[in-house]
mmCIF file of C-alpha atoms in Angstrom:
data_model
loop_
_atom_site.group_PDB
_atom_site.id
_atom_site.type_symbol
_atom_site.label_atom_id
_atom_site.label_comp_id
_atom_site.label_asym_id
_atom_site.label_seq_id
_atom_site.Cartn_x
_atom_site.Cartn_y
_atom_site.Cartn_z
ATOM 1 C CA UNK A 1 -9.013 -22.573 -24.145
ATOM 2 C CA UNK A 2 -12.019 -20.255 -24.107
ATOM 3 C CA UNK A 3 -11.975 -17.425 -21.577
ATOM 4 C CA UNK A 4 -15.467 -18.368 -20.411
ATOM 5 C CA UNK A 5 -16.762 -21.934 -20.363
ATOM 6 C CA UNK A 6 -20.446 -22.777 -20.125
ATOM 7 C CA UNK A 7 -22.199 -26.073 -20.737
ATOM 8 C CA UNK A 8 -24.673 -25.524 -23.615
ATOM 9 C CA UNK A 9 -27.119 -28.144 -22.307
ATOM 10 C CA UNK A 10 -29.986 -28.498 -22.972
ATOM 11 C CA UNK A 11 -31.062 -28.783 -19.364
ATOM 12 C CA UNK A 12 -34.587 -30.098 -18.854
ATOM 13 C CA UNK A 13 -36.300 -29.831 -15.476
ATOM 14 C CA UNK A 14 -39.863 -30.209 -14.180
ATOM 15 C CA UNK A 15 -41.819 -27.159 -13.132
ATOM 16 C CA UNK A 16 -41.001 -26.142 -9.557
ATOM 17 C CA UNK A 17 -37.470 -27.525 -9.600
ATOM 18 C CA UNK A 18 -34.402 -25.606 -8.494
ATOM 19 C CA UNK A 19 -32.139 -24.907 -11.467
ATOM 20 C CA UNK A 20 -28.393 -24.470 -11.198
ATOM 21 C CA UNK A 21 -26.481 -22.889 -14.096
ATOM 22 C CA UNK A 22 -22.718 -22.479 -14.003
ATOM 23 C CA UNK A 23 -19.770 -20.902 -15.743
ATOM 24 C CA UNK A 24 -16.045 -21.039 -15.226
ATOM 25 C CA UNK A 25 -13.525 -18.517 -16.419
ATOM 26 C CA UNK A 26 -9.795 -18.309 -16.783
ATOM 27 C CA UNK A 27 -9.010 -14.595 -16.835
ATOM 28 C CA UNK A 28 -8.492 -12.934 -13.458
ATOM 29 C CA UNK A 29 -8.971 -9.532 -15.125
ATOM 30 C CA UNK A 30 -12.735 -9.960 -15.265
ATOM 31 C CA UNK A 31 -14.306 -7.438 -12.928
ATOM 32 C CA UNK A 32 -18.045 -7.743 -13.332
ATOM 33 C CA UNK A 33 -20.201 -10.823 -13.721
ATOM 34 C CA UNK A 34 -23.618 -10.945 -15.324
ATOM 35 C CA UNK A 35 -26.337 -13.364 -16.221
ATOM 36 C CA UNK A 36 -28.519 -12.709 -19.242
ATOM 37 C CA UNK A 37 -31.655 -14.474 -20.416
ATOM 38 C CA UNK A 38 -32.288 -14.762 -24.132
ATOM 39 C CA UNK A 39 -35.492 -15.971 -25.688
ATOM 40 C CA UNK A 40 -35.393 -17.365 -29.196
ATOM 41 C CA UNK A 41 -34.630 -14.716 -31.815
ATOM 42 C CA UNK A 42 -34.535 -11.929 -29.234
ATOM 43 C CA UNK A 43 -31.797 -9.823 -27.694
ATOM 44 C CA UNK A 44 -30.334 -10.733 -24.276
ATOM 45 C CA UNK A 45 -32.036 -9.383 -21.169
ATOM 46 C CA UNK A 46 -29.960 -8.634 -18.066
ATOM 47 C CA UNK A 47 -31.024 -10.735 -15.085
ATOM 48 C CA UNK A 48 -28.301 -10.364 -12.496
ATOM 49 C CA UNK A 49 -25.163 -8.298 -12.074
ATOM 50 C CA UNK A 50 -22.451 -8.794 -9.459
ATOM 51 C CA UNK A 51 -18.913 -7.605 -8.976
ATOM 52 C CA UNK A 52 -17.715 -9.303 -5.814
ATOM 53 C CA UNK A 53 -17.532 -12.807 -4.449
ATOM 54 C CA UNK A 54 -20.622 -13.954 -2.590
ATOM 55 C CA UNK A 55 -24.326 -14.237 -3.227
ATOM 56 C CA UNK A 56 -26.846 -11.778 -4.615
ATOM 57 C CA UNK A 57 -30.551 -12.519 -4.527
ATOM 58 C CA UNK A 58 -33.378 -11.047 -6.591
ATOM 59 C CA UNK A 59 -36.727 -12.759 -6.273
ATOM 60 C CA UNK A 60 -36.408 -16.340 -7.462
ATOM 61 C CA UNK A 61 -32.890 -15.738 -8.785
ATOM 62 C CA UNK A 62 -29.621 -15.999 -6.869
ATOM 63 C CA UNK A 63 -26.260 -15.221 -8.411
ATOM 64 C CA UNK A 64 -23.137 -16.600 -6.808
ATOM 65 C CA UNK A 65 -19.539 -15.641 -7.535
ATOM 66 C CA UNK A 66 -16.431 -17.426 -6.286
ATOM 67 C CA UNK A 67 -13.445 -15.489 -7.559
ATOM 68 C CA UNK A 68 -10.930 -17.798 -5.913
ATOM 69 C CA UNK A 69 -12.265 -20.720 -7.948
ATOM 70 C CA UNK A 70 -13.163 -18.585 -10.976
ATOM 71 C CA UNK A 71 -16.666 -19.986 -10.884
ATOM 72 C CA UNK A 72 -20.068 -18.321 -11.087
ATOM 73 C CA UNK A 73 -23.545 -19.752 -10.714
ATOM 74 C CA UNK A 74 -27.151 -18.752 -11.204
ATOM 75 C CA UNK A 75 -29.843 -20.496 -9.200
ATOM 76 C CA UNK A 76 -33.509 -20.314 -10.147
ATOM 77 C CA UNK A 77 -36.003 -21.378 -7.494
ATOM 78 C CA UNK A 78 -39.512 -22.632 -8.236
ATOM 79 C CA UNK A 79 -38.776 -22.742 -11.957
ATOM 80 C CA UNK A 80 -41.643 -21.981 -14.323
ATOM 81 C CA UNK A 81 -42.252 -22.887 -17.976
ATOM 82 C CA UNK A 82 -41.794 -19.186 -18.746
ATOM 83 C CA UNK A 83 -38.189 -19.513 -17.536
ATOM 84 C CA UNK A 84 -37.476 -21.689 -20.593
ATOM 85 C CA UNK A 85 -34.815 -19.765 -22.490
ATOM 86 C CA UNK A 86 -31.083 -19.639 -23.077
ATOM 87 C CA UNK A 87 -29.097 -18.309 -20.128
ATOM 88 C CA UNK A 88 -25.816 -16.616 -20.906
ATOM 89 C CA UNK A 89 -23.146 -15.778 -18.394
ATOM 90 C CA UNK A 90 -21.051 -12.762 -19.266
ATOM 91 C CA UNK A 91 -17.987 -11.154 -17.779
ATOM 92 C CA UNK A 92 -16.556 -7.730 -18.239
ATOM 93 C CA UNK A 93 -13.000 -6.543 -18.559
ATOM 94 C CA UNK A 94 -12.638 -2.862 -19.282
ATOM 95 C CA UNK A 95 -15.855 -2.089 -21.129
ATOM 96 C CA UNK A 96 -15.970 -5.339 -23.098
ATOM 97 C CA UNK A 97 -18.320 -8.193 -22.374
ATOM 98 C CA UNK A 98 -17.211 -11.770 -22.953
ATOM 99 C CA UNK A 99 -20.079 -14.231 -23.134
ATOM 100 C CA UNK A 100 -20.304 -17.899 -22.367
ATOM 101 C CA UNK A 101 -21.862 -20.199 -24.941
ATOM 102 C CA UNK A 102 -25.243 -20.099 -23.195
ATOM 103 C CA UNK A 103 -27.201 -22.933 -21.550
ATOM 104 C CA UNK A 104 -30.566 -23.886 -23.009
ATOM 105 C CA UNK A 105 -33.070 -24.408 -20.187
ATOM 106 C CA UNK A 106 -36.386 -26.176 -20.668
ATOM 107 C CA UNK A 107 -38.891 -26.187 -17.816
ATOM 108 C CA UNK A 108 -41.644 -28.728 -18.386
ATOM 109 C CA UNK A 109 -45.116 -28.280 -16.924
ATOM 110 C CA UNK B 1 -35.918 3.306 -19.139
ATOM 111 C CA UNK B 2 -32.849 2.150 -21.103
ATOM 112 C CA UNK B 3 -34.579 0.871 -24.211
ATOM 113 C CA UNK B 4 -32.604 0.022 -27.316
ATOM 114 C CA UNK B 5 -34.263 -0.625 -30.656
ATOM 115 C CA UNK B 6 -32.972 -2.098 -33.889
ATOM 116 C CA UNK B 7 -34.261 -1.775 -37.406
ATOM 117 C CA UNK B 8 -34.997 -3.827 -39.337
ATOM 118 C CA UNK B 9 -35.768 -6.867 -37.196
ATOM 119 C CA UNK B 10 -35.076 -9.125 -40.141
ATOM 120 C CA UNK B 11 -33.806 -8.676 -43.664
ATOM 121 C CA UNK B 12 -33.233 -10.917 -46.666
ATOM 122 C CA UNK B 13 -30.911 -9.736 -49.390
ATOM 123 C CA UNK B 14 -29.125 -11.020 -52.455
ATOM 124 C CA UNK B 15 -25.443 -11.854 -52.428
ATOM 125 C CA UNK B 16 -23.320 -8.836 -53.322
ATOM 126 C CA UNK B 17 -25.687 -6.203 -52.010
ATOM 127 C CA UNK B 18 -25.183 -4.003 -48.936
ATOM 128 C CA UNK B 19 -27.436 -3.943 -45.912
ATOM 129 C CA UNK B 20 -27.713 -1.246 -43.247
ATOM 130 C CA UNK B 21 -28.849 -2.014 -39.708
ATOM 131 C CA UNK B 22 -29.786 0.775 -37.298
ATOM 132 C CA UNK B 23 -29.412 0.748 -33.525
ATOM 133 C CA UNK B 24 -31.105 3.449 -31.480
ATOM 134 C CA UNK B 25 -31.167 4.257 -27.785
ATOM 135 C CA UNK B 26 -34.713 5.514 -27.248
ATOM 136 C CA UNK B 27 -34.624 7.093 -23.822
ATOM 137 C CA UNK B 28 -30.982 7.741 -23.003
ATOM 138 C CA UNK B 29 -27.820 9.026 -24.565
ATOM 139 C CA UNK B 30 -25.424 6.262 -25.501
ATOM 140 C CA UNK B 31 -21.834 7.362 -25.581
ATOM 141 C CA UNK B 32 -20.726 3.844 -26.477
ATOM 142 C CA UNK B 33 -22.441 1.281 -28.657
ATOM 143 C CA UNK B 34 -21.381 -2.268 -29.324
ATOM 144 C CA UNK B 35 -22.109 -4.599 -32.228
ATOM 145 C CA UNK B 36 -22.271 -8.349 -31.744
ATOM 146 C CA UNK B 37 -22.854 -11.275 -34.071
ATOM 147 C CA UNK B 38 -24.502 -14.508 -33.006
ATOM 148 C CA UNK B 39 -24.537 -17.648 -35.134
ATOM 149 C CA UNK B 40 -27.199 -20.307 -34.473
ATOM 150 C CA UNK B 41 -26.754 -22.031 -31.129
ATOM 151 C CA UNK B 42 -23.618 -20.034 -30.439
ATOM 152 C CA UNK B 43 -22.855 -17.167 -28.124
ATOM 153 C CA UNK B 44 -22.562 -13.494 -28.858
ATOM 154 C CA UNK B 45 -19.243 -12.434 -30.315
ATOM 155 C CA UNK B 46 -18.222 -8.800 -30.077
ATOM 156 C CA UNK B 47 -17.503 -7.329 -33.502
ATOM 157 C CA UNK B 48 -16.731 -3.728 -32.701
ATOM 158 C CA UNK B 49 -17.067 -0.917 -30.190
ATOM 159 C CA UNK B 50 -18.082 2.544 -31.323
ATOM 160 C CA UNK B 51 -17.952 5.842 -29.503
ATOM 161 C CA UNK B 52 -19.990 8.792 -30.666
ATOM 162 C CA UNK B 53 -18.087 10.940 -33.097
ATOM 163 C CA UNK B 54 -15.062 8.692 -33.458
ATOM 164 C CA UNK B 55 -14.021 5.666 -35.468
ATOM 165 C CA UNK B 56 -15.083 2.245 -34.312
ATOM 166 C CA UNK B 57 -12.646 -0.183 -32.738
ATOM 167 C CA UNK B 58 -12.898 -3.592 -34.378
ATOM 168 C CA UNK B 59 -12.141 -6.934 -32.765
ATOM 169 C CA UNK B 60 -9.456 -9.141 -34.193
ATOM 170 C CA UNK B 61 -10.627 -10.962 -37.286
ATOM 171 C CA UNK B 62 -13.465 -8.567 -38.094
ATOM 172 C CA UNK B 63 -13.032 -6.816 -41.448
ATOM 173 C CA UNK B 64 -13.555 -3.106 -40.974
ATOM 174 C CA UNK B 65 -14.077 -2.535 -44.700
ATOM 175 C CA UNK B 66 -16.817 -5.118 -44.796
ATOM 176 C CA UNK B 67 -18.632 -4.106 -41.627
ATOM 177 C CA UNK B 68 -18.892 -0.326 -41.674
ATOM 178 C CA UNK B 69 -19.929 1.247 -38.408
ATOM 179 C CA UNK B 70 -21.075 4.813 -37.975
ATOM 180 C CA UNK B 71 -21.959 6.393 -34.633
ATOM 181 C CA UNK B 72 -22.955 9.870 -35.702
ATOM 182 C CA UNK B 73 -25.101 10.818 -32.734
ATOM 183 C CA UNK B 74 -25.614 9.895 -29.100
ATOM 184 C CA UNK B 75 -28.710 7.887 -29.961
ATOM 185 C CA UNK B 76 -27.892 6.218 -33.264
ATOM 186 C CA UNK B 77 -25.303 3.782 -34.548
ATOM 187 C CA UNK B 78 -25.448 1.981 -37.876
ATOM 188 C CA UNK B 79 -23.813 -1.200 -39.119
ATOM 189 C CA UNK B 80 -23.541 -1.650 -42.872
ATOM 190 C CA UNK B 81 -22.673 -5.080 -44.192
ATOM 191 C CA UNK B 82 -21.088 -4.394 -47.566
ATOM 192 C CA UNK B 83 -21.089 -6.877 -50.446
ATOM 193 C CA UNK B 84 -22.906 -9.406 -48.311
ATOM 194 C CA UNK B 85 -22.337 -13.122 -48.832
ATOM 195 C CA UNK B 86 -24.246 -16.137 -47.515
ATOM 196 C CA UNK B 87 -21.638 -16.647 -44.776
ATOM 197 C CA UNK B 88 -22.585 -13.219 -43.396
ATOM 198 C CA UNK B 89 -26.035 -14.574 -42.571
ATOM 199 C CA UNK B 90 -26.361 -14.240 -38.823
ATOM 200 C CA UNK B 91 -28.154 -12.537 -35.951
ATOM 201 C CA UNK B 92 -26.689 -9.067 -35.376
ATOM 202 C CA UNK B 93 -27.281 -7.491 -31.975
ATOM 203 C CA UNK B 94 -26.313 -4.058 -30.756
ATOM 204 C CA UNK B 95 -25.986 -2.779 -27.221
ATOM 205 C CA UNK B 96 -25.538 0.643 -25.726
ATOM 206 C CA UNK B 97 -24.158 2.042 -22.512
ATOM 207 C CA UNK B 98 -24.791 5.374 -20.883
ATOM 208 C CA UNK B 99 -22.179 7.987 -20.277
ATOM 209 C CA UNK B 100 -20.452 7.256 -16.991
ATOM 210 C CA UNK B 101 -21.967 3.790 -16.730
ATOM 211 C CA UNK B 102 -19.910 1.671 -19.079
ATOM 212 C CA UNK B 103 -20.305 -1.429 -16.909
ATOM 213 C CA UNK B 104 -23.928 -1.867 -17.993
ATOM 214 C CA UNK B 105 -24.942 -2.606 -21.561
ATOM 215 C CA UNK B 106 -28.544 -2.513 -22.740
ATOM 216 C CA UNK B 107 -29.216 -4.806 -25.656
ATOM 217 C CA UNK B 108 -31.392 -4.340 -28.693
ATOM 218 C CA UNK B 109 -33.752 -7.058 -29.957
ATOM 219 C CA UNK B 110 -31.420 -8.085 -32.757
ATOM 220 C CA UNK B 111 -31.597 -8.180 -36.553
ATOM 221 C CA UNK B 112 -31.654 -11.434 -38.450
ATOM 222 C CA UNK B 113 -29.806 -11.169 -41.748
ATOM 223 C CA UNK B 114 -30.211 -13.810 -44.427
ATOM 224 C CA UNK B 115 -28.095 -13.503 -47.541
ATOM 225 C CA UNK B 116 -29.240 -15.589 -50.472
#
């Protein structure tokens, strides 16, 4: 069983839709939870960073962590074609990041 | 701030040759740098962690004699793929964290290696 599970998609949505991306994890030792966006052939870019259960909002993005269920989500409101990318969840234990497989998101205009 | 660069951005080499990839933190001092490998349509897999001035710590299954890592200064780490083979073809990405802020990693743009 992988430590971090993420559906690879692809997920296709129309412009303006609300997007929900999710990851589950099995290791209670994870302390920090991140979401990265990666465009094709580029390095990952940090979008959101949380360390406690609950919601964190930044513009059109909301990160949600439920430690009791070992489940994290990223919501994107009013999705745009420029949001089309691969979204990777990542979790940290010690100073090591463990990534999910990444979900390919396609926002169609 | 917190910009990380990699050089080269892509490289093609013949089987059996060695390739060096550089990772630089441009506007901060990186006490710790990380090297990841990403195969097509797969996630990033940590290869090794390097701290300035000390030997790198390799993840299980990563050959330290094949993937040589040097972190000689607070702004530069290098990964050398020795005696490269076609199965080493991949996207190599480095990241760096600041002193005292190891919970945040800043990623480079990646280097695409193709071994013929």
